[in-house]
Amino acid sequence: MNPKPSIRLQPSEALQPTAAPMPTDSAQHWCSPFDANGLFTAVKVFVTQSAYAIMCVHAAGDMENETGGILVGRRYIDNETNEEFIVIENALPARHTRQGNVFLTFTQDTIVTFHNEIEERYPDKQIVGWYHTHPRMGIFLSHYDTWLHNHFFPEPWQVALVIEPHKKLGGFFIRQTDGDFDPTRYFGFYELEINPQWSIVHWNNLQRVDGNNHEGG
Ligand SMILES: [Zn+2]
């Protein structure tokens, strides 16, 4: 047997964000009720449709117990506006978790397994956050969730997603530019897609923002 691996920083954690224009033209913006409150998040969140589908299928796979995993993607900076954003390209369900209907917790083994997996399978990507479900609860972070977030996902650009699979709700918890982190206020995201007319987002608490307003109304 190998000695028990210790947590290693993934090499990609040293990567600076890649310079790229924010892909708002090929995305649809979904807003939470808190997006309009004048809060400035440290990053904007883009989610590919395939990553969204993976998370939703996983979330719906256990309607009684909390379940979750990590969000894999890349960091970017828009060099015109200096705004940072992440693109979530994949979601990996956690295997070494303790599940119960009240809480989900990542263990040390979960994190080590993920770091190794990213290093081997996605060397150009990073852990940009985590997700978990709150069956029959609301969209918030518990004290314990907040502790997990700060302990395992401390970077300003790492986010926490909560999904409620019964009522079909979802929201991202994102640190603000001043470092503030509010476990009761969640944000929406940009759905990244090829055809802007085609959406797969079905969370009832988010509102689609029509940036172009071509259809009137
Ligand atoms: Zn929770």
PDB file of C-alpha atoms and ligand atoms in Angstrom:
ATOM      1  CA  MET A   1       0.000   0.000   0.000  1.00  0.00           C
ATOM      2  CA  ASN A   2       1.129   3.515  -0.683  1.00  0.00           C
ATOM      3  CA  PRO A   3       1.537   5.770   2.283  1.00  0.00           C
ATOM      4  CA  LYS A   4      -1.493   7.898   2.889  1.00  0.00           C
ATOM      5  CA  PRO A   5      -1.187  10.861   0.553  1.00  0.00           C
ATOM      6  CA  SER A   6      -1.155  14.276   2.057  1.00  0.00           C
ATOM      7  CA  ILE A   7      -3.020  17.150   0.490  1.00  0.00           C
ATOM      8  CA  ARG A   8      -0.977  18.609  -2.313  1.00  0.00           C
ATOM      9  CA  LEU A   9      -1.692  21.874  -3.969  1.00  0.00           C
ATOM     10  CA  GLN A  10      -2.705  21.111  -7.498  1.00  0.00           C
ATOM     11  CA  PRO A  11      -0.120  22.585  -9.862  1.00  0.00           C
ATOM     12  CA  SER A  12      -2.829  24.499 -11.682  1.00  0.00           C
ATOM     13  CA  GLU A  13      -3.524  26.483  -8.525  1.00  0.00           C
ATOM     14  CA  ALA A  14      -0.455  28.458  -9.419  1.00  0.00           C
ATOM     15  CA  LEU A  15      -1.950  29.361 -12.803  1.00  0.00           C
ATOM     16  CA  GLN A  16      -2.923  32.929 -13.309  1.00  0.00           C
ATOM     17  CA  PRO A  17      -6.282  33.592 -14.891  1.00  0.00           C
ATOM     18  CA  THR A  18      -6.225  33.490 -18.677  1.00  0.00           C
ATOM     19  CA  ALA A  19      -6.944  36.756 -20.473  1.00  0.00           C
ATOM     20  CA  ALA A  20     -10.132  36.445 -22.515  1.00  0.00           C
ATOM     21  CA  PRO A  21     -13.189  38.551 -23.257  1.00  0.00           C
ATOM     22  CA  MET A  22     -16.169  37.705 -21.102  1.00  0.00           C
ATOM     23  CA  PRO A  23     -18.424  35.504 -23.305  1.00  0.00           C
ATOM     24  CA  THR A  24     -21.658  37.309 -22.494  1.00  0.00           C
ATOM     25  CA  ASP A  25     -22.710  37.303 -26.172  1.00  0.00           C
ATOM     26  CA  SER A  26     -22.907  33.527 -26.273  1.00  0.00           C
ATOM     27  CA  ALA A  27     -24.530  33.174 -22.854  1.00  0.00           C
ATOM     28  CA  GLN A  28     -27.841  33.739 -21.163  1.00  0.00           C
ATOM     29  CA  HIS A  29     -27.845  35.584 -17.874  1.00  0.00           C
ATOM     30  CA  TRP A  30     -29.894  34.131 -15.010  1.00  0.00           C
ATOM     31  CA  CYS A  31     -30.383  36.429 -12.017  1.00  0.00           C
ATOM     32  CA  SER A  32     -31.304  35.712  -8.425  1.00  0.00           C
ATOM     33  CA  PRO A  33     -33.358  38.157  -6.336  1.00  0.00           C
ATOM     34  CA  PHE A  34     -30.082  39.243  -4.722  1.00  0.00           C
ATOM     35  CA  ASP A  35     -28.295  40.131  -7.950  1.00  0.00           C
ATOM     36  CA  ALA A  36     -30.032  43.496  -8.055  1.00  0.00           C
ATOM     37  CA  ASN A  37     -28.856  44.535  -4.585  1.00  0.00           C
ATOM     38  CA  GLY A  38     -25.762  46.382  -5.747  1.00  0.00           C
ATOM     39  CA  LEU A  39     -23.395  43.657  -4.519  1.00  0.00           C
ATOM     40  CA  PHE A  40     -20.163  43.133  -6.410  1.00  0.00           C
ATOM     41  CA  THR A  41     -18.945  39.574  -6.615  1.00  0.00           C
ATOM     42  CA  ALA A  42     -15.243  38.797  -6.971  1.00  0.00           C
ATOM     43  CA  VAL A  43     -16.014  36.677 -10.044  1.00  0.00           C
ATOM     44  CA  LYS A  44     -18.817  36.191 -12.488  1.00  0.00           C
ATOM     45  CA  VAL A  45     -19.875  32.590 -12.991  1.00  0.00           C
ATOM     46  CA  PHE A  46     -20.390  30.932 -16.371  1.00  0.00           C
ATOM     47  CA  VAL A  47     -21.670  27.356 -16.543  1.00  0.00           C
ATOM     48  CA  THR A  48     -21.594  25.223 -19.674  1.00  0.00           C
ATOM     49  CA  GLN A  49     -24.807  23.412 -20.445  1.00  0.00           C
ATOM     50  CA  SER A  50     -23.116  20.040 -20.103  1.00  0.00           C
ATOM     51  CA  ALA A  51     -21.826  20.897 -16.614  1.00  0.00           C
ATOM     52  CA  TYR A  52     -25.296  22.139 -15.630  1.00  0.00           C
ATOM     53  CA  ALA A  53     -26.847  18.894 -16.868  1.00  0.00           C
ATOM     54  CA  ILE A  54     -24.347  16.757 -14.922  1.00  0.00           C
ATOM     55  CA  MET A  55     -25.071  18.648 -11.683  1.00  0.00           C
ATOM     56  CA  CYS A  56     -28.832  18.422 -12.113  1.00  0.00           C
ATOM     57  CA  VAL A  57     -28.803  14.720 -12.904  1.00  0.00           C
ATOM     58  CA  HIS A  58     -26.641  14.105  -9.844  1.00  0.00           C
ATOM     59  CA  ALA A  59     -28.848  16.310  -7.653  1.00  0.00           C
ATOM     60  CA  ALA A  60     -31.996  14.489  -8.766  1.00  0.00           C
ATOM     61  CA  GLY A  61     -30.378  11.093  -8.230  1.00  0.00           C
ATOM     62  CA  ASP A  62     -31.004  11.230  -4.490  1.00  0.00           C
ATOM     63  CA  MET A  63     -34.082  13.204  -3.530  1.00  0.00           C
ATOM     64  CA  GLU A  64     -33.804  12.373   0.192  1.00  0.00           C
ATOM     65  CA  ASN A  65     -30.148  12.795   1.107  1.00  0.00           C
ATOM     66  CA  GLU A  66     -27.731  15.600   0.566  1.00  0.00           C
ATOM     67  CA  THR A  67     -25.326  14.863  -2.212  1.00  0.00           C
ATOM     68  CA  GLY A  68     -22.622  16.901  -3.907  1.00  0.00           C
ATOM     69  CA  GLY A  69     -19.233  17.203  -5.496  1.00  0.00           C
ATOM     70  CA  ILE A  70     -16.777  19.654  -6.967  1.00  0.00           C
ATOM     71  CA  LEU A  71     -16.962  22.111  -9.835  1.00  0.00           C
ATOM     72  CA  VAL A  72     -14.179  21.931 -12.372  1.00  0.00           C
ATOM     73  CA  GLY A  73     -13.288  24.674 -14.795  1.00  0.00           C
ATOM     74  CA  ARG A  74     -11.028  27.586 -15.597  1.00  0.00           C
ATOM     75  CA  ARG A  75     -10.399  31.137 -14.438  1.00  0.00           C
ATOM     76  CA  TYR A  76     -10.270  34.076 -16.774  1.00  0.00           C
ATOM     77  CA  ILE A  77      -9.809  37.807 -16.675  1.00  0.00           C
ATOM     78  CA  ASP A  78     -11.368  40.180 -19.176  1.00  0.00           C
ATOM     79  CA  ASN A  79      -8.470  42.450 -20.020  1.00  0.00           C
ATOM     80  CA  GLU A  80     -10.707  45.306 -21.097  1.00  0.00           C
ATOM     81  CA  THR A  81     -12.761  45.515 -17.939  1.00  0.00           C
ATOM     82  CA  ASN A  82     -10.389  43.677 -15.559  1.00  0.00           C
ATOM     83  CA  GLU A  83     -13.359  41.614 -14.418  1.00  0.00           C
ATOM     84  CA  GLU A  84     -12.597  38.063 -13.405  1.00  0.00           C
ATOM     85  CA  PHE A  85     -14.830  35.164 -14.300  1.00  0.00           C
ATOM     86  CA  ILE A  86     -14.848  31.408 -14.037  1.00  0.00           C
ATOM     87  CA  VAL A  87     -16.236  28.912 -16.517  1.00  0.00           C
ATOM     88  CA  ILE A  88     -17.563  25.743 -14.904  1.00  0.00           C
ATOM     89  CA  GLU A  89     -17.026  22.992 -17.449  1.00  0.00           C
ATOM     90  CA  ASN A  90     -17.578  19.842 -15.449  1.00  0.00           C
ATOM     91  CA  ALA A  91     -18.911  18.550 -12.156  1.00  0.00           C
ATOM     92  CA  LEU A  92     -17.449  15.545 -10.375  1.00  0.00           C
ATOM     93  CA  PRO A  93     -19.648  13.807  -7.806  1.00  0.00           C
ATOM     94  CA  ALA A  94     -17.955  13.181  -4.473  1.00  0.00           C
ATOM     95  CA  ARG A  95     -17.433   9.580  -3.531  1.00  0.00           C
ATOM     96  CA  HIS A  96     -15.876   9.743  -0.099  1.00  0.00           C
ATOM     97  CA  THR A  97     -18.522  11.761   1.640  1.00  0.00           C
ATOM     98  CA  ARG A  98     -20.604  11.184   4.691  1.00  0.00           C
ATOM     99  CA  GLN A  99     -24.180  11.582   3.646  1.00  0.00           C
ATOM    100  CA  GLY A 100     -27.196  12.064   5.805  1.00  0.00           C
ATOM    101  CA  ASN A 101     -30.435  13.857   5.215  1.00  0.00           C
ATOM    102  CA  VAL A 102     -29.251  16.757   7.323  1.00  0.00           C
ATOM    103  CA  PHE A 103     -25.819  17.454   5.990  1.00  0.00           C
ATOM    104  CA  LEU A 104     -23.111  16.470   3.628  1.00  0.00           C
ATOM    105  CA  THR A 105     -19.491  16.751   4.493  1.00  0.00           C
ATOM    106  CA  PHE A 106     -16.362  16.377   2.477  1.00  0.00           C
ATOM    107  CA  THR A 107     -13.680  14.352   4.174  1.00  0.00           C
ATOM    108  CA  GLN A 108      -9.938  14.735   3.819  1.00  0.00           C
ATOM    109  CA  ASP A 109     -10.031  11.730   1.470  1.00  0.00           C
ATOM    110  CA  THR A 110     -12.570  13.429  -0.788  1.00  0.00           C
ATOM    111  CA  ILE A 111     -10.318  16.389  -1.283  1.00  0.00           C
ATOM    112  CA  VAL A 112      -7.181  14.314  -1.853  1.00  0.00           C
ATOM    113  CA  THR A 113      -9.006  12.142  -4.393  1.00  0.00           C
ATOM    114  CA  PHE A 114     -10.233  15.203  -6.250  1.00  0.00           C
ATOM    115  CA  HIS A 115      -6.838  16.865  -6.355  1.00  0.00           C
ATOM    116  CA  ASN A 116      -5.311  13.708  -7.785  1.00  0.00           C
ATOM    117  CA  GLU A 117      -8.104  13.277 -10.308  1.00  0.00           C
ATOM    118  CA  ILE A 118      -7.819  16.860 -11.564  1.00  0.00           C
ATOM    119  CA  GLU A 119      -4.075  16.527 -11.862  1.00  0.00           C
ATOM    120  CA  GLU A 120      -4.359  13.374 -13.939  1.00  0.00           C
ATOM    121  CA  ARG A 121      -7.457  13.938 -16.029  1.00  0.00           C
ATOM    122  CA  TYR A 122      -7.807  17.725 -16.270  1.00  0.00           C
ATOM    123  CA  PRO A 123      -4.316  19.204 -15.921  1.00  0.00           C
ATOM    124  CA  ASP A 124      -5.382  22.488 -17.503  1.00  0.00           C
ATOM    125  CA  LYS A 125      -8.386  22.924 -15.205  1.00  0.00           C
ATOM    126  CA  GLN A 126      -8.928  23.843 -11.589  1.00  0.00           C
ATOM    127  CA  ILE A 127     -11.349  23.198  -8.772  1.00  0.00           C
ATOM    128  CA  VAL A 128     -13.416  26.365  -9.036  1.00  0.00           C
ATOM    129  CA  GLY A 129     -15.840  25.418  -6.282  1.00  0.00           C
ATOM    130  CA  TRP A 130     -18.261  22.799  -5.034  1.00  0.00           C
ATOM    131  CA  TYR A 131     -21.949  21.986  -5.114  1.00  0.00           C
ATOM    132  CA  HIS A 132     -24.374  20.169  -2.872  1.00  0.00           C
ATOM    133  CA  THR A 133     -28.089  19.617  -2.507  1.00  0.00           C
ATOM    134  CA  HIS A 134     -30.575  20.703   0.142  1.00  0.00           C
ATOM    135  CA  PRO A 135     -33.539  18.368  -0.342  1.00  0.00           C
ATOM    136  CA  ARG A 136     -36.695  20.065   0.985  1.00  0.00           C
ATOM    137  CA  MET A 137     -34.671  22.974   2.355  1.00  0.00           C
ATOM    138  CA  GLY A 138     -33.894  26.379   0.988  1.00  0.00           C
ATOM    139  CA  ILE A 139     -30.943  27.915  -0.802  1.00  0.00           C
ATOM    140  CA  PHE A 140     -28.519  28.979   1.922  1.00  0.00           C
ATOM    141  CA  LEU A 141     -25.248  27.858   3.443  1.00  0.00           C
ATOM    142  CA  SER A 142     -25.392  26.426   6.933  1.00  0.00           C
ATOM    143  CA  HIS A 143     -22.701  27.295   9.461  1.00  0.00           C
ATOM    144  CA  TYR A 144     -21.061  24.025   8.586  1.00  0.00           C
ATOM    145  CA  ASP A 145     -21.324  24.650   4.830  1.00  0.00           C
ATOM    146  CA  THR A 146     -19.690  28.027   5.361  1.00  0.00           C
ATOM    147  CA  TRP A 147     -16.904  26.404   7.350  1.00  0.00           C
ATOM    148  CA  LEU A 148     -16.372  23.828   4.582  1.00  0.00           C
ATOM    149  CA  HIS A 149     -16.275  26.582   1.993  1.00  0.00           C
ATOM    150  CA  ASN A 150     -13.694  28.647   3.846  1.00  0.00           C
ATOM    151  CA  HIS A 151     -11.630  25.600   4.781  1.00  0.00           C
ATOM    152  CA  PHE A 152     -11.466  23.722   1.474  1.00  0.00           C
ATOM    153  CA  PHE A 153     -12.342  26.423  -1.079  1.00  0.00           C
ATOM    154  CA  PRO A 154     -10.681  29.588   0.270  1.00  0.00           C
ATOM    155  CA  GLU A 155      -9.772  31.345  -2.995  1.00  0.00           C
ATOM    156  CA  PRO A 156     -11.781  34.481  -3.871  1.00  0.00           C
ATOM    157  CA  TRP A 157     -12.772  32.850  -7.155  1.00  0.00           C
ATOM    158  CA  GLN A 158     -14.036  29.581  -5.648  1.00  0.00           C
ATOM    159  CA  VAL A 159     -17.828  29.372  -5.370  1.00  0.00           C
ATOM    160  CA  ALA A 160     -20.440  27.214  -3.641  1.00  0.00           C
ATOM    161  CA  LEU A 161     -23.590  26.080  -5.416  1.00  0.00           C
ATOM    162  CA  VAL A 162     -26.689  24.837  -3.564  1.00  0.00           C
ATOM    163  CA  ILE A 163     -29.447  22.943  -5.400  1.00  0.00           C
ATOM    164  CA  GLU A 164     -32.921  22.093  -4.074  1.00  0.00           C
ATOM    165  CA  PRO A 165     -34.123  19.239  -6.319  1.00  0.00           C
ATOM    166  CA  HIS A 166     -37.780  19.140  -5.217  1.00  0.00           C
ATOM    167  CA  LYS A 167     -38.736  22.752  -5.790  1.00  0.00           C
ATOM    168  CA  LYS A 168     -36.077  23.047  -8.511  1.00  0.00           C
ATOM    169  CA  LEU A 169     -34.096  25.894  -7.012  1.00  0.00           C
ATOM    170  CA  GLY A 170     -30.436  26.763  -7.248  1.00  0.00           C
ATOM    171  CA  GLY A 171     -27.996  29.523  -6.422  1.00  0.00           C
ATOM    172  CA  PHE A 172     -24.309  30.357  -6.217  1.00  0.00           C
ATOM    173  CA  PHE A 173     -22.598  31.741  -3.130  1.00  0.00           C
ATOM    174  CA  ILE A 174     -19.768  33.993  -4.243  1.00  0.00           C
ATOM    175  CA  ARG A 175     -17.345  36.127  -2.279  1.00  0.00           C
ATOM    176  CA  GLN A 176     -17.702  39.828  -2.840  1.00  0.00           C
ATOM    177  CA  THR A 177     -14.937  42.140  -4.024  1.00  0.00           C
ATOM    178  CA  ASP A 178     -14.516  43.490  -0.487  1.00  0.00           C
ATOM    179  CA  GLY A 179     -14.029  39.930   0.819  1.00  0.00           C
ATOM    180  CA  ASP A 180     -17.494  39.697   2.339  1.00  0.00           C
ATOM    181  CA  PHE A 181     -19.257  36.352   2.101  1.00  0.00           C
ATOM    182  CA  ASP A 182     -22.951  36.178   2.886  1.00  0.00           C
ATOM    183  CA  PRO A 183     -24.341  32.642   3.458  1.00  0.00           C
ATOM    184  CA  THR A 184     -27.914  33.849   2.946  1.00  0.00           C
ATOM    185  CA  ARG A 185     -27.590  35.695  -0.363  1.00  0.00           C
ATOM    186  CA  TYR A 186     -27.054  33.693  -3.503  1.00  0.00           C
ATOM    187  CA  PHE A 187     -26.374  34.780  -7.054  1.00  0.00           C
ATOM    188  CA  GLY A 188     -27.329  33.649 -10.523  1.00  0.00           C
ATOM    189  CA  PHE A 189     -24.993  32.781 -13.348  1.00  0.00           C
ATOM    190  CA  TYR A 190     -24.437  32.824 -17.099  1.00  0.00           C
ATOM    191  CA  GLU A 191     -25.560  29.765 -19.028  1.00  0.00           C
ATOM    192  CA  LEU A 192     -22.938  29.173 -21.674  1.00  0.00           C
ATOM    193  CA  GLU A 193     -24.217  27.691 -24.856  1.00  0.00           C
ATOM    194  CA  ILE A 194     -23.878  27.552 -28.573  1.00  0.00           C
ATOM    195  CA  ASN A 195     -27.425  28.457 -29.521  1.00  0.00           C
ATOM    196  CA  PRO A 196     -28.635  31.390 -27.415  1.00  0.00           C
ATOM    197  CA  GLN A 197     -32.271  30.475 -28.022  1.00  0.00           C
ATOM    198  CA  TRP A 198     -31.944  27.118 -26.361  1.00  0.00           C
ATOM    199  CA  SER A 199     -31.833  26.968 -22.568  1.00  0.00           C
ATOM    200  CA  ILE A 200     -31.828  24.010 -20.214  1.00  0.00           C
ATOM    201  CA  VAL A 201     -31.926  25.990 -16.959  1.00  0.00           C
ATOM    202  CA  HIS A 202     -35.035  25.135 -14.964  1.00  0.00           C
ATOM    203  CA  TRP A 203     -34.437  26.675 -11.534  1.00  0.00           C
ATOM    204  CA  ASN A 204     -37.605  28.487 -10.521  1.00  0.00           C
ATOM    205  CA  ASN A 205     -35.905  31.070  -8.319  1.00  0.00           C
ATOM    206  CA  LEU A 206     -33.776  32.523 -11.100  1.00  0.00           C
ATOM    207  CA  GLN A 207     -34.999  34.986 -13.665  1.00  0.00           C
ATOM    208  CA  ARG A 208     -33.687  35.140 -17.176  1.00  0.00           C
ATOM    209  CA  VAL A 209     -32.312  38.533 -18.115  1.00  0.00           C
ATOM    210  CA  ASP A 210     -32.964  39.517 -21.689  1.00  0.00           C
ATOM    211  CA  GLY A 211     -29.995  41.734 -22.397  1.00  0.00           C
ATOM    212  CA  ASN A 212     -30.975  42.564 -25.973  1.00  0.00           C
ATOM    213  CA  ASN A 213     -34.695  42.949 -25.473  1.00  0.00           C
ATOM    214  CA  HIS A 214     -35.324  42.303 -29.170  1.00  0.00           C
ATOM    215  CA  GLU A 215     -38.667  40.683 -28.452  1.00  0.00           C
ATOM    216  CA  GLY A 216     -40.000  43.739 -26.698  1.00  0.00           C
ATOM    217  CA  GLY A 217     -42.096  43.709 -23.557  1.00  0.00           C
TER     218      GLY A 217
HETATM  219 ZN    ZN B   1     -25.782  22.529   3.110  1.00  0.00          ZN
END
